[in-house]
Coordinates of C-alpha atoms in Angstrom, one line a residue:
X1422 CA -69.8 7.9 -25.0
X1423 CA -65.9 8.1 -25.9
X1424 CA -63.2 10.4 -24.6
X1425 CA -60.5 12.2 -26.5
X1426 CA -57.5 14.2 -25.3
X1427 CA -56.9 18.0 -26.6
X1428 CA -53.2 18.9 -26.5
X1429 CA -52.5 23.1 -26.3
X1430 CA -50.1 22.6 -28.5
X1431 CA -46.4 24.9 -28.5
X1432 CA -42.9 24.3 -29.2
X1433 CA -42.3 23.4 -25.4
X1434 CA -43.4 20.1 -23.9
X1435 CA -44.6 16.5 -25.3
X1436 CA -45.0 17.1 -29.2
X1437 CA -48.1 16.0 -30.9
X1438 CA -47.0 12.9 -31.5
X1439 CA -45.7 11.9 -28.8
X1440 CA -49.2 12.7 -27.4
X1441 CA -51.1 11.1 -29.8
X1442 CA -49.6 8.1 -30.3
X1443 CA -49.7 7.8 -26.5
X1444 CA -53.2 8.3 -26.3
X1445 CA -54.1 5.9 -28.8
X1446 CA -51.9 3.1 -26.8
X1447 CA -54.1 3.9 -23.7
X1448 CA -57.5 3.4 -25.8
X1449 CA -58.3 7.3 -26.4
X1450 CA -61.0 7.7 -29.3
X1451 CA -59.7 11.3 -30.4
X1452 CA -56.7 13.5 -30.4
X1453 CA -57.4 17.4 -30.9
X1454 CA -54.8 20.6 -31.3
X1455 CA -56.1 23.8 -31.1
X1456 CA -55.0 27.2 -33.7
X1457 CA -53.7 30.6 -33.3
X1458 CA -51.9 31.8 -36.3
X1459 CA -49.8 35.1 -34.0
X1460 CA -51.5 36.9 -30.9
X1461 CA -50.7 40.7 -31.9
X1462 CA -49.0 42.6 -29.0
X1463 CA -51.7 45.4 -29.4
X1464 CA -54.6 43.9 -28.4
X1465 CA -58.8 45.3 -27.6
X1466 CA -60.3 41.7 -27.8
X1467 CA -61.2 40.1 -24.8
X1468 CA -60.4 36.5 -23.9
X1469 CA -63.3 34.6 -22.9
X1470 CA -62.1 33.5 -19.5
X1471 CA -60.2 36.3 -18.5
X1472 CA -62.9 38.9 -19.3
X1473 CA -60.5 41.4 -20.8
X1474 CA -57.6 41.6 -23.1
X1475 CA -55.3 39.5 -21.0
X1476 CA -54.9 35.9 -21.9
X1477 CA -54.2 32.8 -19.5
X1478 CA -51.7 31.0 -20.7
X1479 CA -48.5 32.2 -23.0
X1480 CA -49.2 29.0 -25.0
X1481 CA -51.6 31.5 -27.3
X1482 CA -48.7 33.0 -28.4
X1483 CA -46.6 29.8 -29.2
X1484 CA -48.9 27.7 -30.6
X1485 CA -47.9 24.8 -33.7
X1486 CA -49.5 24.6 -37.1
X1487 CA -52.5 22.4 -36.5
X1488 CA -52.4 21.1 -39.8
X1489 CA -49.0 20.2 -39.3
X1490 CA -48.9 18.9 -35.6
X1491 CA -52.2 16.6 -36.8
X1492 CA -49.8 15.5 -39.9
X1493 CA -47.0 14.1 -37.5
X1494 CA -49.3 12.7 -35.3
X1495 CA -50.9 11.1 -38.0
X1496 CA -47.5 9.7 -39.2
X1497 CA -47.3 7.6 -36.2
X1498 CA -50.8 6.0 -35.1
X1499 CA -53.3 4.3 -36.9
X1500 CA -56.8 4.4 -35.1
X1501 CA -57.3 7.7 -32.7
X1502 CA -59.2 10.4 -34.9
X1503 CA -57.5 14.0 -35.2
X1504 CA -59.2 16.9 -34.7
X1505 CA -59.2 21.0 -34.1
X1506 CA -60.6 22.4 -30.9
X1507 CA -60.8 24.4 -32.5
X1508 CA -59.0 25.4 -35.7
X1509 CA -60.1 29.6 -37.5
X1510 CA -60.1 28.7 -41.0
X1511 CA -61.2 32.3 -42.1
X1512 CA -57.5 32.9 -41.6
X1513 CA -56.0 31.2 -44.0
X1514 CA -57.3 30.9 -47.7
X1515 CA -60.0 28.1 -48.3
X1516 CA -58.7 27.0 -51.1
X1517 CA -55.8 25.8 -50.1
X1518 CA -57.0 25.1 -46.5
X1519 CA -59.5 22.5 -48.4
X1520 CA -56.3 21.0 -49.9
X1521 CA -54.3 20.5 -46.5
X1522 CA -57.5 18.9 -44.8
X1523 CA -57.9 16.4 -47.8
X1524 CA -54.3 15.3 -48.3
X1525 CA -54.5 14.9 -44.1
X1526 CA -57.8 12.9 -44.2
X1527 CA -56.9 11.0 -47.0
X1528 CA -53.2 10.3 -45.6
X1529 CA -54.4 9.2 -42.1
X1530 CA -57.2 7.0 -43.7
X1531 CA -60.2 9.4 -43.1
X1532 CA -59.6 10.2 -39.7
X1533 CA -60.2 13.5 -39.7
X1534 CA -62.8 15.8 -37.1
X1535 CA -62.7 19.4 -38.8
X1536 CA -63.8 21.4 -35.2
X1537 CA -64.2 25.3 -36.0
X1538 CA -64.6 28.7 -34.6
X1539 CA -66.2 32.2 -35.2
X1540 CA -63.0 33.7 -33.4
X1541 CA -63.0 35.2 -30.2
X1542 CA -59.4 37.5 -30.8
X1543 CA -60.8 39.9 -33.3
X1544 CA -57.4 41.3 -33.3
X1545 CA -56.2 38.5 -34.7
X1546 CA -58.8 37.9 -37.2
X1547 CA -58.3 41.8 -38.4
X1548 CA -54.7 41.1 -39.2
X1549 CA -56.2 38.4 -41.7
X1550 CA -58.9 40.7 -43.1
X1551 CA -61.4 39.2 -41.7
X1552 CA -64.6 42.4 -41.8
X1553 CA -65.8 43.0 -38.8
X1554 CA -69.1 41.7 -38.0
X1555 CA -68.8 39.3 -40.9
X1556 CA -66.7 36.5 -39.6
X1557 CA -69.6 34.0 -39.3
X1558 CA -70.9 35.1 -42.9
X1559 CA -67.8 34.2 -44.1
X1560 CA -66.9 31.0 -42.3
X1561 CA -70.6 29.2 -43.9
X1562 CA -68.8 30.5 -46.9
X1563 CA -65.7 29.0 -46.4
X1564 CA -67.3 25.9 -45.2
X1565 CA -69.5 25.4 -48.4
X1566 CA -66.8 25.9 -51.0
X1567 CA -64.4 23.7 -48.9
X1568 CA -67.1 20.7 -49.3
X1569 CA -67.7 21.7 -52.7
X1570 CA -63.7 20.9 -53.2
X1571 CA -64.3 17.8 -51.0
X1572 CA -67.3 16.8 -52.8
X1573 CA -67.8 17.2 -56.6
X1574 CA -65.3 16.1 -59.6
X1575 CA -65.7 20.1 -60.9
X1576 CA -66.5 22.5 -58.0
X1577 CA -66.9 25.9 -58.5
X1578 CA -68.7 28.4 -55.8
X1579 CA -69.7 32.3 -56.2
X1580 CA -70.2 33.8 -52.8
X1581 CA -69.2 37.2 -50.8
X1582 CA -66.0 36.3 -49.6
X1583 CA -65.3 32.8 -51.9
X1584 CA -65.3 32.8 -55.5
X1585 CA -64.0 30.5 -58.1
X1586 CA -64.9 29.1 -61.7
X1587 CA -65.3 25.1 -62.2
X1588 CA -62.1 23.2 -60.3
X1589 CA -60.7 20.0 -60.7
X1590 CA -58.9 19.5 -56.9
X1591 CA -57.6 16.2 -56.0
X1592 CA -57.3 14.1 -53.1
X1593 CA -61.3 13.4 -51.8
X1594 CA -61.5 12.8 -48.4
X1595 CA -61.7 9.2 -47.6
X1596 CA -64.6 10.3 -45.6
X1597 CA -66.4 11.1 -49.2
X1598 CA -66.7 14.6 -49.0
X1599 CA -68.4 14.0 -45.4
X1600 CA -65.6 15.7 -42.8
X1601 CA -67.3 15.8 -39.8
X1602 CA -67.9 19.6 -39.1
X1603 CA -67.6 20.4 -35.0
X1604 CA -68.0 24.2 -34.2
X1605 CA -66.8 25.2 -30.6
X1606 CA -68.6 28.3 -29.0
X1607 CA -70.6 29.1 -26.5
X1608 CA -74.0 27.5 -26.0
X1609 CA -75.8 29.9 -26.6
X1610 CA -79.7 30.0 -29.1
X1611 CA -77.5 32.2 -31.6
X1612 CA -75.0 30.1 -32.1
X1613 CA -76.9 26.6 -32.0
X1614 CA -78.7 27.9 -34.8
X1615 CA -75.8 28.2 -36.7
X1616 CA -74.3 25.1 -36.5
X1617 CA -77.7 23.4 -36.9
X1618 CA -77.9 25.0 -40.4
X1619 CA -74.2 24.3 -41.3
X1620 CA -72.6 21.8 -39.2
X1621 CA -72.7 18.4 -37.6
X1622 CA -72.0 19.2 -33.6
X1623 CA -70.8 21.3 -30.9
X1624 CA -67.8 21.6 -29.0
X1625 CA -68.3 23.4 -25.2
X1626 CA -66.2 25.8 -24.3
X1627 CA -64.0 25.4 -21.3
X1628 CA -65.6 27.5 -19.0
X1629 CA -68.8 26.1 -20.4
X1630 CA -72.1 26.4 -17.3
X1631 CA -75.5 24.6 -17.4
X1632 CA -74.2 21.9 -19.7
X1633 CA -77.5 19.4 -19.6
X1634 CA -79.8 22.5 -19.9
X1635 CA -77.6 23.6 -23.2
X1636 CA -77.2 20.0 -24.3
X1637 CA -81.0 19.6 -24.6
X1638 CA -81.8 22.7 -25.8
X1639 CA -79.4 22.2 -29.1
X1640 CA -81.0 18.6 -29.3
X1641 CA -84.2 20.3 -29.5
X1642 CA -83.5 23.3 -32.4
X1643 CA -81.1 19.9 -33.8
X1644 CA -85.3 18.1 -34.3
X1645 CA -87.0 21.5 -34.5
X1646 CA -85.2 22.1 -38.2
X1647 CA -85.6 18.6 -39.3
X1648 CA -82.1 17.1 -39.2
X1649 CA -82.1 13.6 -39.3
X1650 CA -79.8 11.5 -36.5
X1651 CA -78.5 13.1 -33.4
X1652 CA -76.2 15.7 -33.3
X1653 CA -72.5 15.2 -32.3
X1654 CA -72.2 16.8 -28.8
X1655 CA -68.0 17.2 -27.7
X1656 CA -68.0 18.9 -23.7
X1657 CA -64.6 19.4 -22.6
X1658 CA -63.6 18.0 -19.2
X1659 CA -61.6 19.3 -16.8
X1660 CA -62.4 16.4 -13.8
X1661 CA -63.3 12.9 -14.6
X1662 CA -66.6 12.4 -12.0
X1663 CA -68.7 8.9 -12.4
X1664 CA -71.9 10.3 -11.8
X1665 CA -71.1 13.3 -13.7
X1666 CA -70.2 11.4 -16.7
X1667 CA -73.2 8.9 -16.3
X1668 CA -75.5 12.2 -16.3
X1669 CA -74.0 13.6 -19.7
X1670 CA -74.4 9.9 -21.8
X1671 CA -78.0 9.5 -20.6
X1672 CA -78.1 12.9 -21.9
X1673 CA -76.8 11.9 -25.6
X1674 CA -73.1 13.6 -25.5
X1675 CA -71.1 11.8 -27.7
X1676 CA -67.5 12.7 -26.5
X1677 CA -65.7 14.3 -23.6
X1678 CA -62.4 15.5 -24.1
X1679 CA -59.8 16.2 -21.5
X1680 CA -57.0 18.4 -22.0
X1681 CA -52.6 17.8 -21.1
X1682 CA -50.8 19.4 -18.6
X1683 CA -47.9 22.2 -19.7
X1684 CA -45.1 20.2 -18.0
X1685 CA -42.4 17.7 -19.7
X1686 CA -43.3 14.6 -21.7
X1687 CA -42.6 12.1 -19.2
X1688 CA -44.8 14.1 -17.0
X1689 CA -47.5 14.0 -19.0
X1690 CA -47.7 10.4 -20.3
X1691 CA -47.6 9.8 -16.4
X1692 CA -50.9 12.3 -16.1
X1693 CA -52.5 10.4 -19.5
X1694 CA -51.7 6.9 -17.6
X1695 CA -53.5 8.0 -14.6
X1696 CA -56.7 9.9 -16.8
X1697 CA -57.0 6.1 -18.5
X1698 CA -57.1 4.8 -15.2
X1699 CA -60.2 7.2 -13.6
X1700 CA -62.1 7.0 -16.8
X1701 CA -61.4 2.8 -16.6
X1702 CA -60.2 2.7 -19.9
X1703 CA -58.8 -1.1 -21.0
X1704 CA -55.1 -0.6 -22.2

């Protein structure tokens, strides 16, 4: 089982790469930054944790380009993977999304984890046109014409929401088309069955209950529809605990992630130096 780091990324506190690079010193596997393109004043949707249209933590509102905070990272390590947790790609145009995840994965030498969401802040996705009710529709979409991109020498894909005539598009992934596909939502039947027809893991949410019960029950619809391997299973931490941790490898998850405080850099490479320390990580 391997641990990675998720950084809430804003333009306050240790930058990406500062974090990453730090993370990879201490013998982290992964390094993840999360996506909000704006947070509209205005808001109906409710936030997951809060239970209403309030939100945690200002850092929804100041948070980097994770395509570009995953870029500088990448500039200055050489091992840790970079991920999303989770990125909202029907936000942006997958076309050009497809583009910026290539050049990354093929710039950091195929280190790239692409870790997705439905989109909990409907507000948000309404300012990008996303249809109600048709967001996850329209993220299988994006999802198959991006690996058609990734994938063939002329890609072309007709669809709902996607559509474009054969395509040359240049850099391939190093990964060969293969970008490891992570979605983060809740555990739920519903949305296991989604990603076990169009993905290759899950990602807990933070507030995540019942994890072995869940873990299981995706392992089991993961067999029930015939895919082959075991399915990549990301729980985010909040509390390294031995026995805890034991439970959840016997169990098959294949990563748990802890996130970084919102205080100064120094303050967090001192948090990251003790983390590596309770989870007895060789420097």
């Amino acid at each position: 089982m391997r641990f990675g780091l998720v950084l809430f990324t804003s333009d306050r506190g240790i930058t990406p790469a500062a974090a990453a690079a730090e993370g990879e010193r201490l013998g982290f596997h992964s390094f993840y930054v999360p996506e909000h393109t704006h947070i509209p004043v205005k808001r109906e949707a409710a936030h997951p944790q809060t239970g209403d249209s309030s939100l945690p933590d200002d850092r929804y509102a100041r948070t980097l380009d994770p395509w570009v905070s995953l870029a500088t990272a990448a500039a200055l390590t050489s091992s840790i993977r970079l991920g999303t947790a989770v990125a909202i790609p029907v936000e942006h145009d997958p076309i050009t999304l497809a583009k910026s995840i290539a050049s990354l994965d093929h710039l950091s030498g195929g280190r790239v984890s692409l870790g997705i969401g439905f989109g909990w802040n409907v507000d948000e996705l309404t300012d990008h046109g996303v249809p109600a009710g048709r967001r996850r529709t329209m993220l299988r979409e994006y999802l198959e014409a991006m690996r058609a991109l990734w994938s063939e020498e002329q890609a072309e894909y007709a669809g709902e929401f996607v559509n474009f005539g054969p395509s040359w598009a240049w850099p391939k992934p190093v990964q060969k088309g293969a970008i490891p596909t992570l979605v983060g939502a809740a555990g739920t039947d519903k949305n296991f069955a989604w990603i076990v027809r169009s993905a290759d893991g899950w990602i807990t949410t933070p507030g995540e209950r019942n994890i072995e019960s869940r873990v299981a029950r995706f392992q089991q619809l993961w067999r029930d529809a015939g895919r082959g391997g075991n399915p990549e299973v990301v729980v985010l931490d909040f509390k390294p605990d031995a026995d805890k941790l034991a439970r959840w490898e016997g169990l098959g998850v294949t990563e748990v992630v802890y996130g970084m405080p919102d205080k100064s850099e120094a303050e967090v490479l001192e948090y990251l130096e003790r983390l590596s320390g309770k989870l007895m990580m060789p420097v």
